[in-house]
PDB file of C-alpha atoms and ligand atoms in Angstrom:
ATOM      1  CA  MET A 127      -1.613   3.246 -22.681  1.00 87.00           C
ATOM      2  CA  ASP A 128       1.008   4.350 -24.397  1.00 94.00           C
ATOM      3  CA  ILE A 129       4.565   4.031 -22.490  1.00 97.00           C
ATOM      4  CA  THR A 130       7.786   5.668 -24.058  1.00 98.00           C
ATOM      5  CA  ALA A 131      10.997   5.384 -22.319  1.00 98.00           C
ATOM      6  CA  THR A 132      13.631   7.516 -23.475  1.00 98.00           C
ATOM      7  CA  ASN A 133      17.654   7.518 -22.764  1.00 98.00           C
ATOM      8  CA  LEU A 134      16.719   5.415 -19.444  1.00 98.00           C
ATOM      9  CA  VAL A 135      19.996   4.957 -17.178  1.00 98.00           C
ATOM     10  CA  LYS A 136      20.237   3.272 -13.947  1.00 98.00           C
ATOM     11  CA  SER A 137      23.133   1.764 -12.479  1.00 98.00           C
ATOM     12  CA  PHE A 138      23.507  -0.031  -8.584  1.00 98.00           C
ATOM     13  CA  LYS A 139      26.779   1.584  -7.694  1.00 96.00           C
ATOM     14  CA  ASP A 140      29.425   0.232 -10.457  1.00 96.00           C
ATOM     15  CA  ASN A 141      26.900  -1.999 -11.746  1.00 97.00           C
ATOM     16  CA  HIS A 142      25.838   0.166 -14.817  1.00 97.00           C
ATOM     17  CA  VAL A 143      22.568  -2.176 -16.109  1.00 98.00           C
ATOM     18  CA  LEU A 144      20.557   0.616 -17.984  1.00 98.00           C
ATOM     19  CA  ARG A 145      22.896   2.327 -20.277  1.00 98.00           C
ATOM     20  CA  GLY A 146      20.631   4.974 -22.360  1.00 98.00           C
ATOM     21  CA  LEU A 147      17.359   2.845 -22.836  1.00 98.00           C
ATOM     22  CA  ASN A 148      14.826   3.372 -25.759  1.00 98.00           C
ATOM     23  CA  LEU A 149      11.589   1.890 -25.536  1.00 98.00           C
ATOM     24  CA  GLU A 150       8.069   1.915 -27.588  1.00 97.00           C
ATOM     25  CA  ILE A 151       4.916   0.661 -26.185  1.00 98.00           C
ATOM     26  CA  ARG A 152       1.608   0.665 -28.183  1.00 97.00           C
ATOM     27  CA  GLU A 153      -2.000   0.958 -26.585  1.00 96.00           C
ATOM     28  CA  GLY A 154      -3.623  -2.183 -27.066  1.00 97.00           C
ATOM     29  CA  LYS A 155      -0.414  -4.319 -27.823  1.00 98.00           C
ATOM     30  CA  ILE A 156       2.017  -7.288 -26.576  1.00 98.00           C
ATOM     31  CA  THR A 157       5.278  -5.474 -26.241  1.00 98.00           C
ATOM     32  CA  VAL A 158       7.731  -8.607 -25.449  1.00 98.00           C
ATOM     33  CA  ILE A 159      11.295  -7.726 -23.815  1.00 97.00           C
ATOM     34  CA  ILE A 160      14.125 -10.602 -24.281  1.00 95.00           C
ATOM     35  CA  GLY A 161      17.736 -11.026 -22.956  1.00 93.00           C
ATOM     36  CA  GLY A 162      20.235 -12.747 -21.160  1.00 91.00           C
ATOM     37  CA  SER A 163      20.093 -13.125 -17.206  1.00 91.00           C
ATOM     38  CA  GLY A 164      21.194 -10.545 -15.311  1.00 94.00           C
ATOM     39  CA  SER A 165      20.746  -8.006 -18.457  1.00 95.00           C
ATOM     40  CA  GLY A 166      18.251  -5.826 -16.851  1.00 97.00           C
ATOM     41  CA  LYS A 167      14.838  -7.042 -17.699  1.00 96.00           C
ATOM     42  CA  SER A 168      13.601  -6.919 -14.468  1.00 95.00           C
ATOM     43  CA  VAL A 169      14.732  -3.551 -13.417  1.00 97.00           C
ATOM     44  CA  LEU A 170      13.472  -2.042 -16.664  1.00 97.00           C
ATOM     45  CA  LEU A 171       9.847  -3.621 -15.328  1.00 97.00           C
ATOM     46  CA  LYS A 172      10.460  -1.903 -12.192  1.00 95.00           C
ATOM     47  CA  LEU A 173      11.383   1.359 -13.743  1.00 96.00           C
ATOM     48  CA  LEU A 174       8.223   1.528 -15.894  1.00 96.00           C
ATOM     49  CA  ILE A 175       6.057   0.999 -12.897  1.00 92.00           C
ATOM     50  CA  GLY A 176       7.604   3.593 -10.409  1.00 91.00           C
ATOM     51  CA  LEU A 177       8.587   1.133  -7.963  1.00 90.00           C
ATOM     52  CA  LEU A 178      12.181   2.323  -9.038  1.00 94.00           C
ATOM     53  CA  PRO A 179      13.239   5.685 -10.085  1.00 94.00           C
ATOM     54  CA  PRO A 180      15.891   6.004 -12.899  1.00 97.00           C
ATOM     55  CA  ASP A 181      19.169   8.092 -12.333  1.00 98.00           C
ATOM     56  CA  ALA A 182      18.236   9.767 -15.954  1.00 98.00           C
ATOM     57  CA  GLY A 183      15.934   9.759 -18.654  1.00 98.00           C
ATOM     58  CA  ALA A 184      12.118   9.637 -18.997  1.00 97.00           C
ATOM     59  CA  ILE A 185       9.178   7.149 -18.744  1.00 97.00           C
ATOM     60  CA  LEU A 186       6.236   9.017 -20.570  1.00 97.00           C
ATOM     61  CA  VAL A 187       2.939   7.184 -19.758  1.00 95.00           C
ATOM     62  CA  ASN A 188       0.396   8.767 -22.171  1.00 90.00           C
ATOM     63  CA  GLY A 189       2.642  11.610 -22.589  1.00 90.00           C
ATOM     64  CA  GLN A 190       2.913  12.263 -18.724  1.00 93.00           C
ATOM     65  CA  ASP A 191       6.532  11.930 -17.622  1.00 96.00           C
ATOM     66  CA  ILE A 192       6.250   9.440 -14.920  1.00 95.00           C
ATOM     67  CA  THR A 193       9.802  10.365 -12.983  1.00 95.00           C
ATOM     68  CA  LYS A 194       9.273  13.317 -12.177  1.00 94.00           C
ATOM     69  CA  LEU A 195       6.214  12.792 -10.466  1.00 93.00           C
ATOM     70  CA  SER A 196       5.820  12.919  -6.312  1.00 91.00           C
ATOM     71  CA  GLU A 197       4.909   9.396  -4.758  1.00 89.00           C
ATOM     72  CA  LEU A 198       1.467  10.912  -4.156  1.00 91.00           C
ATOM     73  CA  ALA A 199       0.857  11.860  -8.026  1.00 92.00           C
ATOM     74  CA  LEU A 200       2.045   8.433  -9.279  1.00 91.00           C
ATOM     75  CA  TYR A 201      -0.299   6.592  -7.457  1.00 88.00           C
ATOM     76  CA  PRO A 202      -3.278   7.011  -9.736  1.00 89.00           C
ATOM     77  CA  VAL A 203      -0.857   6.006 -12.689  1.00 91.00           C
ATOM     78  CA  ARG A 204       0.360   2.865 -10.916  1.00 89.00           C
ATOM     79  CA  ARG A 205      -2.931   1.924  -9.973  1.00 88.00           C
ATOM     80  CA  GLN A 206      -3.828   1.202 -13.818  1.00 93.00           C
ATOM     81  CA  PHE A 207      -0.586  -1.147 -13.860  1.00 94.00           C
ATOM     82  CA  GLY A 208      -0.581  -4.654 -13.075  1.00 93.00           C
ATOM     83  CA  MET A 209       2.371  -6.574 -12.582  1.00 92.00           C
ATOM     84  CA  ILE A 210       3.027 -10.292 -12.334  1.00 92.00           C
ATOM     85  CA  PHE A 211       6.417 -10.693 -10.281  1.00 85.00           C
ATOM     86  CA  GLN A 212       9.170 -13.268 -11.439  1.00 79.00           C
ATOM     87  CA  THR A 213       8.586 -15.127  -7.999  1.00 77.00           C
ATOM     88  CA  GLY A 214       4.749 -14.827  -8.240  1.00 74.00           C
ATOM     89  CA  GLY A 215       4.397 -12.967  -4.707  1.00 85.00           C
ATOM     90  CA  LEU A 216       1.833 -14.848  -3.275  1.00 93.00           C
ATOM     91  CA  LEU A 217       1.713 -14.682   0.515  1.00 95.00           C
ATOM     92  CA  ASN A 218       1.992 -18.424   1.977  1.00 94.00           C
ATOM     93  CA  SER A 219       0.214 -17.705   5.002  1.00 97.00           C
ATOM     94  CA  LEU A 220      -2.623 -16.423   3.000  1.00 97.00           C
ATOM     95  CA  THR A 221      -5.685 -18.755   1.171  1.00 97.00           C
ATOM     96  CA  VAL A 222      -5.892 -17.990  -2.431  1.00 97.00           C
ATOM     97  CA  GLY A 223      -9.141 -15.984  -2.206  1.00 97.00           C
ATOM     98  CA  GLU A 224      -7.333 -13.717   0.602  1.00 96.00           C
ATOM     99  CA  ASN A 225      -3.927 -13.310  -1.958  1.00 96.00           C
ATOM    100  CA  VAL A 226      -6.724 -12.063  -4.831  1.00 96.00           C
ATOM    101  CA  ALA A 227      -8.174  -9.521  -2.359  1.00 96.00           C
ATOM    102  CA  LEU A 228      -5.119  -8.162  -0.887  1.00 93.00           C
ATOM    103  CA  GLY A 229      -5.331  -5.134  -3.442  1.00 89.00           C
ATOM    104  CA  LEU A 230      -8.620  -4.114  -3.255  1.00 91.00           C
ATOM    105  CA  ARG A 231      -7.923  -4.152   0.400  1.00 91.00           C
ATOM    106  CA  GLU A 232      -5.284  -1.883   0.069  1.00 86.00           C
ATOM    107  CA  HIS A 233      -6.463   0.419  -1.850  1.00 81.00           C
ATOM    108  CA  ARG A 234      -9.893   0.735  -0.314  1.00 83.00           C
ATOM    109  CA  LEU A 235     -11.869   1.189  -3.906  1.00 81.00           C
ATOM    110  CA  VAL A 236     -14.439  -0.681  -3.286  1.00 89.00           C
ATOM    111  CA  PRO A 237     -17.181  -1.481  -0.335  1.00 92.00           C
ATOM    112  CA  PRO A 238     -15.590  -4.503   1.796  1.00 90.00           C
ATOM    113  CA  ASP A 239     -19.141  -6.108   0.710  1.00 93.00           C
ATOM    114  CA  GLN A 240     -18.323  -6.318  -2.708  1.00 95.00           C
ATOM    115  CA  ILE A 241     -14.752  -7.913  -2.435  1.00 95.00           C
ATOM    116  CA  SER A 242     -15.661 -11.256  -2.380  1.00 94.00           C
ATOM    117  CA  GLN A 243     -17.999 -10.744  -5.413  1.00 96.00           C
ATOM    118  CA  ILE A 244     -15.052  -9.717  -7.951  1.00 96.00           C
ATOM    119  CA  VAL A 245     -12.394 -12.111  -6.106  1.00 97.00           C
ATOM    120  CA  HIS A 246     -14.765 -14.888  -7.539  1.00 96.00           C
ATOM    121  CA  GLU A 247     -14.997 -13.149 -11.000  1.00 95.00           C
ATOM    122  CA  LYS A 248     -11.280 -12.747 -11.205  1.00 94.00           C
ATOM    123  CA  LEU A 249     -10.697 -16.362  -9.958  1.00 96.00           C
ATOM    124  CA  ALA A 250     -13.509 -18.180 -12.616  1.00 93.00           C
ATOM    125  CA  LEU A 251     -11.411 -15.521 -15.391  1.00 88.00           C
ATOM    126  CA  VAL A 252      -8.285 -17.579 -14.974  1.00 89.00           C
ATOM    127  CA  ASN A 253     -10.261 -21.054 -14.403  1.00 90.00           C
ATOM    128  CA  LEU A 254      -9.625 -21.494 -10.494  1.00 94.00           C
ATOM    129  CA  ALA A 255     -12.859 -20.552  -9.028  1.00 94.00           C
ATOM    130  CA  ASP A 256     -12.811 -23.754  -7.005  1.00 96.00           C
ATOM    131  CA  LYS A 257      -9.250 -23.115  -5.649  1.00 97.00           C
ATOM    132  CA  GLU A 258     -10.207 -20.032  -3.465  1.00 97.00           C
ATOM    133  CA  ASN A 259     -10.084 -21.844  -0.188  1.00 97.00           C
ATOM    134  CA  GLU A 260      -6.965 -23.403  -0.907  1.00 97.00           C
ATOM    135  CA  MET A 261      -3.724 -22.484   0.339  1.00 97.00           C
ATOM    136  CA  PRO A 262      -0.996 -21.168  -2.122  1.00 95.00           C
ATOM    137  CA  ALA A 263       1.434 -24.040  -0.817  1.00 95.00           C
ATOM    138  CA  ASN A 264      -0.814 -26.730  -2.453  1.00 95.00           C
ATOM    139  CA  LEU A 265      -1.163 -25.081  -5.800  1.00 93.00           C
ATOM    140  CA  SER A 266       0.946 -26.066  -8.941  1.00 88.00           C
ATOM    141  CA  GLY A 267       3.372 -23.256 -10.239  1.00 85.00           C
ATOM    142  CA  GLY A 268       1.284 -22.504 -12.998  1.00 86.00           C
ATOM    143  CA  MET A 269      -1.536 -21.782 -10.953  1.00 90.00           C
ATOM    144  CA  LYS A 270       0.143 -19.845  -8.308  1.00 91.00           C
ATOM    145  CA  LYS A 271       1.015 -17.650 -11.782  1.00 89.00           C
ATOM    146  CA  ARG A 272      -2.454 -17.398 -12.700  1.00 91.00           C
ATOM    147  CA  VAL A 273      -3.667 -16.667  -9.262  1.00 94.00           C
ATOM    148  CA  SER A 274      -1.007 -13.645  -9.254  1.00 93.00           C
ATOM    149  CA  ILE A 275      -2.833 -12.876 -12.568  1.00 92.00           C
ATOM    150  CA  ALA A 276      -6.220 -12.472 -11.148  1.00 94.00           C
ATOM    151  CA  ARG A 277      -5.174 -10.649  -7.890  1.00 94.00           C
ATOM    152  CA  ALA A 278      -3.631  -7.981 -10.746  1.00 92.00           C
ATOM    153  CA  LEU A 279      -6.960  -8.214 -12.817  1.00 93.00           C
ATOM    154  CA  THR A 280      -9.073  -7.028  -9.674  1.00 94.00           C
ATOM    155  CA  LEU A 281      -7.732  -3.636 -10.099  1.00 90.00           C
ATOM    156  CA  ASN A 282      -8.770  -3.573 -13.659  1.00 92.00           C
ATOM    157  CA  PRO A 283      -5.410  -2.484 -14.915  1.00 95.00           C
ATOM    158  CA  ARG A 284      -5.030  -1.134 -18.478  1.00 96.00           C
ATOM    159  CA  VAL A 285      -1.560  -2.492 -18.682  1.00 97.00           C
ATOM    160  CA  ILE A 286      -0.458  -5.374 -17.537  1.00 97.00           C
ATOM    161  CA  LEU A 287       3.731  -6.289 -17.037  1.00 97.00           C
ATOM    162  CA  TYR A 288       4.253  -9.686 -16.468  1.00 96.00           C
ATOM    163  CA  ASP A 289       7.990 -10.818 -15.530  1.00 95.00           C
ATOM    164  CA  GLU A 290       8.718 -14.226 -16.845  1.00 93.00           C
ATOM    165  CA  PRO A 291       5.049 -15.741 -16.612  1.00 92.00           C
ATOM    166  CA  THR A 292       6.048 -18.821 -18.059  1.00 90.00           C
ATOM    167  CA  ALA A 293       9.402 -19.901 -16.485  1.00 87.00           C
ATOM    168  CA  GLY A 294       9.813 -23.376 -14.787  1.00 82.00           C
ATOM    169  CA  LEU A 295       6.182 -24.402 -16.380  1.00 84.00           C
ATOM    170  CA  ASP A 296       5.839 -27.815 -18.531  1.00 85.00           C
ATOM    171  CA  PRO A 297       4.652 -26.784 -22.118  1.00 89.00           C
ATOM    172  CA  PRO A 298       0.907 -27.210 -21.588  1.00 87.00           C
ATOM    173  CA  MET A 299       1.111 -25.080 -18.492  1.00 84.00           C
ATOM    174  CA  ALA A 300       2.933 -22.658 -20.432  1.00 89.00           C
ATOM    175  CA  GLU A 301       0.457 -22.722 -23.001  1.00 91.00           C
ATOM    176  CA  ASN A 302      -2.074 -22.280 -20.888  1.00 89.00           C
ATOM    177  CA  ILE A 303      -0.847 -18.884 -19.596  1.00 90.00           C
ATOM    178  CA  ASP A 304       0.060 -17.848 -23.255  1.00 94.00           C
ATOM    179  CA  SER A 305      -3.737 -18.179 -23.887  1.00 94.00           C
ATOM    180  CA  LEU A 306      -4.700 -16.403 -20.943  1.00 91.00           C
ATOM    181  CA  ILE A 307      -1.846 -13.464 -21.821  1.00 95.00           C
ATOM    182  CA  LEU A 308      -3.673 -13.495 -25.324  1.00 96.00           C
ATOM    183  CA  ASN A 309      -7.249 -13.311 -23.816  1.00 94.00           C
ATOM    184  CA  LEU A 310      -7.041 -10.617 -21.524  1.00 93.00           C
ATOM    185  CA  ASN A 311      -5.259  -8.499 -24.588  1.00 96.00           C
ATOM    186  CA  GLN A 312      -7.608  -9.467 -27.168  1.00 96.00           C
ATOM    187  CA  GLN A 313     -10.602  -9.354 -25.155  1.00 93.00           C
ATOM    188  CA  PHE A 314      -9.886  -6.247 -22.926  1.00 91.00           C
ATOM    189  CA  GLY A 315      -7.807  -4.548 -24.863  1.00 94.00           C
ATOM    190  CA  VAL A 316      -5.136  -4.858 -22.196  1.00 95.00           C
ATOM    191  CA  THR A 317      -1.868  -3.192 -23.089  1.00 97.00           C
ATOM    192  CA  SER A 318       0.667  -6.315 -22.223  1.00 98.00           C
ATOM    193  CA  VAL A 319       4.612  -5.945 -21.757  1.00 98.00           C
ATOM    194  CA  ILE A 320       5.587  -9.271 -21.554  1.00 98.00           C
ATOM    195  CA  VAL A 321       9.336 -10.265 -20.361  1.00 97.00           C
ATOM    196  CA  THR A 322      10.468 -13.980 -21.077  1.00 93.00           C
ATOM    197  CA  HIS A 323      13.229 -16.144 -22.001  1.00 87.00           C
ATOM    198  CA  ASP A 324      10.485 -18.298 -23.834  1.00 87.00           C
ATOM    199  CA  MET A 325      11.137 -17.895 -27.466  1.00 89.00           C
ATOM    200  CA  ILE A 326       8.080 -19.882 -28.306  1.00 88.00           C
ATOM    201  CA  SER A 327       5.523 -17.876 -26.425  1.00 90.00           C
ATOM    202  CA  ALA A 328       7.321 -14.378 -27.387  1.00 93.00           C
ATOM    203  CA  PHE A 329       6.832 -15.345 -31.150  1.00 94.00           C
ATOM    204  CA  LYS A 330       3.492 -16.762 -30.575  1.00 95.00           C
ATOM    205  CA  LEU A 331       2.385 -13.325 -28.748  1.00 96.00           C
ATOM    206  CA  ALA A 332       4.161 -10.462 -29.722  1.00 97.00           C
ATOM    207  CA  HIS A 333       3.279  -7.549 -31.737  1.00 97.00           C
ATOM    208  CA  MET A 334       6.571  -6.286 -31.268  1.00 97.00           C
ATOM    209  CA  VAL A 335       9.913  -7.852 -29.578  1.00 97.00           C
ATOM    210  CA  ASN A 336      12.634  -5.954 -27.994  1.00 97.00           C
ATOM    211  CA  MET A 337      15.735  -7.135 -27.505  1.00 96.00           C
ATOM    212  CA  LEU A 338      18.005  -5.737 -24.386  1.00 96.00           C
ATOM    213  CA  HIS A 339      21.289  -6.266 -24.373  1.00 95.00           C
ATOM    214  CA  ASP A 340      24.438  -4.171 -22.571  1.00 96.00           C
ATOM    215  CA  GLY A 341      22.094  -1.614 -21.040  1.00 97.00           C
ATOM    216  CA  LYS A 342      20.000  -0.755 -24.349  1.00 97.00           C
ATOM    217  CA  ILE A 343      17.366  -1.930 -26.776  1.00 97.00           C
ATOM    218  CA  VAL A 344      19.691  -3.161 -29.924  1.00 95.00           C
ATOM    219  CA  ALA A 345      16.734  -4.826 -31.808  1.00 94.00           C
ATOM    220  CA  SER A 346      12.908  -3.908 -32.006  1.00 95.00           C
ATOM    221  CA  GLY A 347      10.894  -5.702 -34.669  1.00 95.00           C
ATOM    222  CA  SER A 348       7.946  -8.180 -35.084  1.00 96.00           C
ATOM    223  CA  PRO A 349       8.516 -11.977 -34.905  1.00 95.00           C
ATOM    224  CA  ALA A 350       8.916 -12.565 -38.399  1.00 94.00           C
ATOM    225  CA  GLU A 351      11.510  -9.661 -38.231  1.00 93.00           C
ATOM    226  CA  PHE A 352      13.352 -11.681 -35.464  1.00 90.00           C
ATOM    227  CA  ARG A 353      13.373 -14.929 -37.211  1.00 89.00           C
ATOM    228  CA  GLU A 354      14.658 -13.764 -40.268  1.00 89.00           C
ATOM    229  CA  SER A 355      17.495 -11.581 -38.622  1.00 88.00           C
ATOM    230  CA  HIS A 356      21.072 -12.337 -39.467  1.00 85.00           C
ATOM    231  CA  GLU A 357      22.533 -10.205 -36.566  1.00 86.00           C
ATOM    232  CA  PRO A 358      24.662 -12.189 -34.264  1.00 87.00           C
ATOM    233  CA  ILE A 359      23.506 -11.215 -31.456  1.00 85.00           C
ATOM    234  CA  ILE A 360      19.707 -12.063 -32.190  1.00 86.00           C
ATOM    235  CA  HIS A 361      20.625 -14.764 -34.220  1.00 84.00           C
ATOM    236  CA  ASP A 362      22.532 -16.689 -31.295  1.00 83.00           C
ATOM    237  CA  PHE A 363      20.103 -15.416 -28.922  1.00 83.00           C
ATOM    238  CA  ILE A 364      17.295 -17.521 -31.111  1.00 82.00           C
ATOM    239  CA  LYS A 365      19.282 -20.129 -31.883  1.00 74.00           C
ATOM    240  CA  ARG A 366      19.759 -21.558 -27.993  1.00 57.00           C
ATOM    241  CA  LYS A 367      16.236 -21.669 -27.265  1.00 51.00           C
TER     242      LYS A 367
HETATM  243  N1  LIG B 410      17.731  -3.669  -6.013  1.00 93.13           N
HETATM  244  C1  LIG B 410      18.897  -4.216  -6.546  1.00 93.13           C
HETATM  245  N2  LIG B 410      20.047  -3.484  -6.190  1.00 93.13           N
HETATM  246  C2  LIG B 410      20.968  -3.659  -6.623  1.00 93.13           C
HETATM  247  N3  LIG B 410      21.393  -4.244  -7.604  1.00 93.13           N
HETATM  248  C3  LIG B 410      20.156  -5.115  -8.428  1.00 93.13           C
HETATM  249  C4  LIG B 410      19.045  -4.364  -7.993  1.00 93.13           C
HETATM  250  N4  LIG B 410      18.083  -5.187  -8.474  1.00 93.13           N
HETATM  251  C5  LIG B 410      18.788  -5.574  -9.947  1.00 93.13           C
HETATM  252  N5  LIG B 410      19.935  -5.201  -9.340  1.00 93.13           N
HETATM  253  C6  LIG B 410      21.115  -5.824 -10.710  1.00 93.13           C
HETATM  254  O1  LIG B 410      20.879  -5.100 -11.799  1.00 93.13           O
HETATM  255  C7  LIG B 410      21.391  -6.366 -12.841  1.00 93.13           C
HETATM  256  C8  LIG B 410      19.715  -6.374 -13.631  1.00 93.13           C
HETATM  257  O2  LIG B 410      18.754  -7.422 -12.843  1.00 93.13           O
HETATM  258  P1  LIG B 410      17.528  -7.604 -13.656  1.00 93.13           P
HETATM  259  O3  LIG B 410      16.989  -8.869 -12.027  1.00 93.13           O
HETATM  260  O4  LIG B 410      17.012  -6.823 -13.914  1.00 93.13           O
HETATM  261  O5  LIG B 410      18.033  -9.042 -14.535  1.00 93.13           O
HETATM  262  P2  LIG B 410      16.855  -9.821 -15.378  1.00 93.13           P
HETATM  263  O6  LIG B 410      17.306  -9.299 -16.488  1.00 93.13           O
HETATM  264  O7  LIG B 410      15.568  -9.704 -14.970  1.00 93.13           O
HETATM  265  O8  LIG B 410      17.968 -11.556 -15.058  1.00 93.13           O
HETATM  266  P3  LIG B 410      17.084 -12.964 -14.934  1.00 93.13           P
HETATM  267  O9  LIG B 410      16.663 -13.225 -16.394  1.00 93.13           O
HETATM  268  O10 LIG B 410      17.696 -13.662 -14.482  1.00 93.13           O
HETATM  269  O11 LIG B 410      15.086 -12.528 -14.379  1.00 93.13           O
HETATM  270  C9  LIG B 410      21.900  -7.428 -11.828  1.00 93.13           C
HETATM  271  O12 LIG B 410      23.367  -7.473 -11.921  1.00 93.13           O
HETATM  272  C10 LIG B 410      21.225  -7.399 -10.539  1.00 93.13           C
HETATM  273  O13 LIG B 410      22.188  -7.895  -9.916  1.00 93.13           O
HETATM  274 MG1  LIG B 411      14.650 -11.034 -14.128  1.00 93.13          MG
END
């Protein structure tokens, strides 16, 4: 799915988070968004998936402005999106398998007797077939991220938005998540949007990198263009990593 955001504005009282932001997300590509803490990356993802309304601007999803849609009309669009939240978003009182089944139960897209089959299949895709009956508390951080990816996959999304998928993971586990994201993109053509602080993973995965600063995308280019940039803002951000 192609997504184009134009002139997005979003404030919380006098906190002007997005100030006329433009962003292009291309079908089948991996788009990475980088930017400092508190710059508005998570807010931007929530706008893109229609979880928060912008104050102004348009978000075209395959040409249709989703900011103009009613909650009901937004529903079939949102169903094509998967979101991996920054905090994982697993319910600790449910098993891994029950967590993965949540979206399927909520959306009632498949008969109940098919749910467990789909749960097995998606857990196998993220290499956690043997953890279905575990409680989330017994999993490592990377495993929890993978469970949350498996949960997003149950609805066969065309777009997946990942908020800091490798944050807090050791390098091998981060690499493991990167491979999974790349695999889903290459094998199933999932359009992917990744918010990250992890420049190694940004440069490895991205077709296009976008830098969010002062409420706007101030730079957009290939990983090579970013690496070679002499723009102070980009240079300083990358150098610190
Ligand atoms: N629901 C909300 N209500 C009020 N303010 C909010 C809300 N969500 C986010 N903010 C504010 O918007 C700003 C941007 O927050 P956001 O979570 O998007 O930052 P971020 O770039 O994702 O940061 P980090 O890298 O630390 O995750 C912050 O100042 C935050 O306090
Ligand atoms: Mg965030």
